């Protein structure tokens, strides 16, 4: 005989999402078009990071569809011998075109050269579509092959509320973590 348990209410919330790639075994879910390689010459954590091996290249991550309000992108970057004309672009694909979310260059005030720097971008769903076609791209455009950006510990996560101090659609946050 079944016992009477009364009414049962189930609340289904948003499933938290976070994906971190430290490049320890391969590129993981990041698509590498050439221009980046795994390396042990510099790493923020673990043994590996990735480096821009030519003066241009990119890696792409397909963003899972969500109804969350914010996408949070965290990563560590080590600029090595970069100049004002050496760009690192963070871009968003909405299904039809790439849009630059944030452009960094060798003279950037958001980091120190020759050291690891932590970066965070907050992307608002009211400014960028979070649908099944969405992608993030890190693109390198440097003047010569000796200008190198190392990337490590890239984390993509979603949030239902703003996590950075300013409530804007894309807010950079900088912490110099020199090693």
Coordinates of C-alpha atoms in Angstrom, one line a residue:
X1 CA 0.0 0.0 0.0
X2 CA 1.3 3.5 -0.9
X3 CA 1.6 6.1 1.8
X4 CA 0.0 9.4 1.3
X5 CA 2.8 11.9 0.8
X6 CA 0.7 14.9 0.1
X7 CA 1.5 17.4 -2.6
X8 CA 5.0 17.4 -4.0
X9 CA 6.4 20.6 -5.5
X10 CA 9.4 20.5 -7.7
X11 CA 11.2 23.7 -8.7
X12 CA 13.4 23.4 -11.7
X13 CA 16.0 26.1 -11.9
X14 CA 18.7 27.0 -14.5
X15 CA 21.4 24.4 -14.8
X16 CA 24.7 26.0 -14.0
X17 CA 27.3 25.9 -16.7
X18 CA 31.1 26.4 -16.6
X19 CA 33.7 25.1 -19.0
X20 CA 37.4 25.5 -18.2
X21 CA 40.3 24.6 -20.6
X22 CA 43.9 24.5 -19.4
X23 CA 45.2 22.8 -22.5
X24 CA 46.9 20.0 -20.6
X25 CA 46.0 17.2 -23.1
X26 CA 44.8 19.1 -26.2
X27 CA 42.6 22.0 -27.3
X28 CA 39.5 20.5 -25.7
X29 CA 36.4 22.1 -27.1
X30 CA 38.3 25.0 -28.7
X31 CA 38.7 24.7 -32.5
X32 CA 42.2 25.6 -33.5
X33 CA 42.5 26.9 -37.1
X34 CA 46.4 26.9 -37.0
X35 CA 48.1 29.9 -35.6
X36 CA 48.1 28.5 -32.0
X37 CA 50.0 25.5 -30.6
X38 CA 50.3 23.9 -27.2
X39 CA 53.5 24.7 -25.4
X40 CA 55.3 24.0 -22.1
X41 CA 57.5 27.1 -22.4
X42 CA 55.0 29.1 -20.3
X43 CA 52.0 28.1 -18.4
X44 CA 50.0 29.8 -15.6
X45 CA 48.9 26.5 -14.1
X46 CA 49.8 22.9 -15.0
X47 CA 52.4 22.1 -17.6
X48 CA 50.8 23.5 -20.8
X49 CA 49.3 26.7 -22.3
X50 CA 48.8 27.7 -25.9
X51 CA 50.8 30.3 -27.8
X52 CA 50.3 32.2 -31.0
X53 CA 52.9 30.6 -33.2
X54 CA 52.4 32.8 -36.3
X55 CA 51.6 36.5 -36.6
X56 CA 47.9 35.6 -37.0
X57 CA 45.5 32.9 -36.0
X58 CA 42.5 32.2 -33.9
X59 CA 40.7 29.6 -31.7
X60 CA 36.9 29.3 -31.6
X61 CA 34.5 27.9 -28.9
X62 CA 30.8 27.1 -29.7
X63 CA 28.8 28.5 -26.8
X64 CA 26.0 26.3 -25.5
X65 CA 22.5 27.9 -25.9
X66 CA 21.1 29.3 -22.6
X67 CA 18.5 31.7 -21.1
X68 CA 21.0 33.1 -18.6
X69 CA 21.5 36.8 -18.7
X70 CA 25.3 36.9 -18.6
X71 CA 28.2 35.0 -20.0
X72 CA 31.5 35.4 -18.0
X73 CA 34.8 34.8 -19.8
X74 CA 37.9 34.4 -17.7
X75 CA 41.4 33.7 -19.0
X76 CA 45.1 34.3 -18.3
X77 CA 47.2 36.0 -20.9
X78 CA 51.0 36.4 -21.1
X79 CA 52.0 39.1 -23.7
X80 CA 55.6 38.4 -24.9
X81 CA 57.4 41.0 -27.1
X82 CA 54.2 42.5 -28.3
X83 CA 53.9 46.1 -29.6
X84 CA 51.1 48.6 -30.1
X85 CA 50.2 47.0 -33.4
X86 CA 49.9 43.5 -32.0
X87 CA 46.3 42.8 -31.3
X88 CA 44.5 40.2 -29.3
X89 CA 40.8 40.3 -30.1
X90 CA 37.9 38.7 -28.2
X91 CA 35.0 38.3 -30.7
X92 CA 31.4 37.1 -30.7
X93 CA 29.6 35.3 -33.5
X94 CA 25.9 35.7 -33.6
X95 CA 25.2 33.3 -36.5
X96 CA 25.8 35.9 -39.3
X97 CA 28.9 38.0 -38.4
X98 CA 31.8 38.4 -36.0
X99 CA 31.6 41.3 -33.6
X100 CA 34.6 42.5 -31.6
X101 CA 33.7 42.5 -27.9
X102 CA 37.1 43.7 -26.7
X103 CA 40.4 44.6 -28.5
X104 CA 43.7 44.4 -26.6
X105 CA 47.1 45.5 -28.0
X106 CA 50.7 45.5 -26.9
X107 CA 50.4 48.9 -25.3
X108 CA 47.3 47.9 -23.4
X109 CA 46.8 49.4 -20.0
X110 CA 44.9 46.3 -18.9
X111 CA 48.0 44.2 -18.4
X112 CA 51.7 44.0 -17.8
X113 CA 54.0 42.6 -20.5
X114 CA 56.2 39.6 -19.8
X115 CA 53.9 38.3 -17.0
X116 CA 50.7 36.4 -16.5
X117 CA 47.6 38.7 -16.3
X118 CA 44.1 37.6 -15.4
X119 CA 41.3 39.0 -17.6
X120 CA 37.5 38.8 -17.2
X121 CA 34.8 39.9 -19.6
X122 CA 31.1 40.0 -18.8
X123 CA 28.8 39.7 -21.8
X124 CA 25.2 40.7 -21.5
X125 CA 22.5 38.7 -23.4
X126 CA 20.7 41.9 -24.2
X127 CA 23.6 42.9 -26.3
X128 CA 24.6 39.5 -27.8
X129 CA 22.4 36.6 -28.7
X130 CA 23.0 33.5 -26.6
X131 CA 21.6 31.0 -29.1
X132 CA 22.7 27.7 -30.8
X133 CA 24.9 29.6 -33.4
X134 CA 26.9 31.7 -30.8
X135 CA 30.7 31.4 -30.7
X136 CA 33.6 33.1 -29.0
X137 CA 36.8 33.7 -30.8
X138 CA 40.3 34.7 -29.6
X139 CA 42.0 36.2 -32.6
X140 CA 45.7 37.2 -32.8
X141 CA 47.0 39.8 -35.3
X142 CA 50.6 40.6 -34.7
X143 CA 53.2 42.4 -36.9
X144 CA 55.8 39.6 -36.9
X145 CA 56.1 36.0 -35.8
X146 CA 58.2 36.8 -32.7
X147 CA 55.3 38.7 -31.1
X148 CA 53.6 36.1 -29.0
X149 CA 50.5 35.9 -26.8
X150 CA 50.2 32.9 -24.4
X151 CA 46.7 31.9 -23.2
X152 CA 45.8 29.6 -20.3
X153 CA 42.9 28.7 -18.1
X154 CA 40.1 29.9 -20.4
X155 CA 36.8 29.6 -18.5
X156 CA 33.3 30.2 -20.0
X157 CA 30.4 30.3 -17.6
X158 CA 26.9 31.7 -17.3
X159 CA 25.4 33.8 -14.6
X160 CA 21.9 35.2 -13.9
X161 CA 23.3 38.3 -12.3
X162 CA 26.1 40.7 -12.9
X163 CA 29.4 39.6 -11.3
X164 CA 31.6 42.5 -12.0
X165 CA 31.6 45.9 -10.2
X166 CA 30.1 47.9 -13.1
X167 CA 26.8 47.0 -14.6
X168 CA 27.6 47.4 -18.2
X169 CA 27.2 44.9 -21.1
X170 CA 31.0 44.3 -21.4
X171 CA 33.1 45.2 -18.4
X172 CA 36.8 44.4 -18.3
X173 CA 38.3 43.5 -15.0
X174 CA 42.1 43.4 -14.6
X175 CA 44.3 41.7 -12.1
X176 CA 48.0 41.5 -12.7
X177 CA 49.2 38.1 -11.4
X178 CA 52.9 38.4 -12.2
X179 CA 55.0 35.3 -11.8

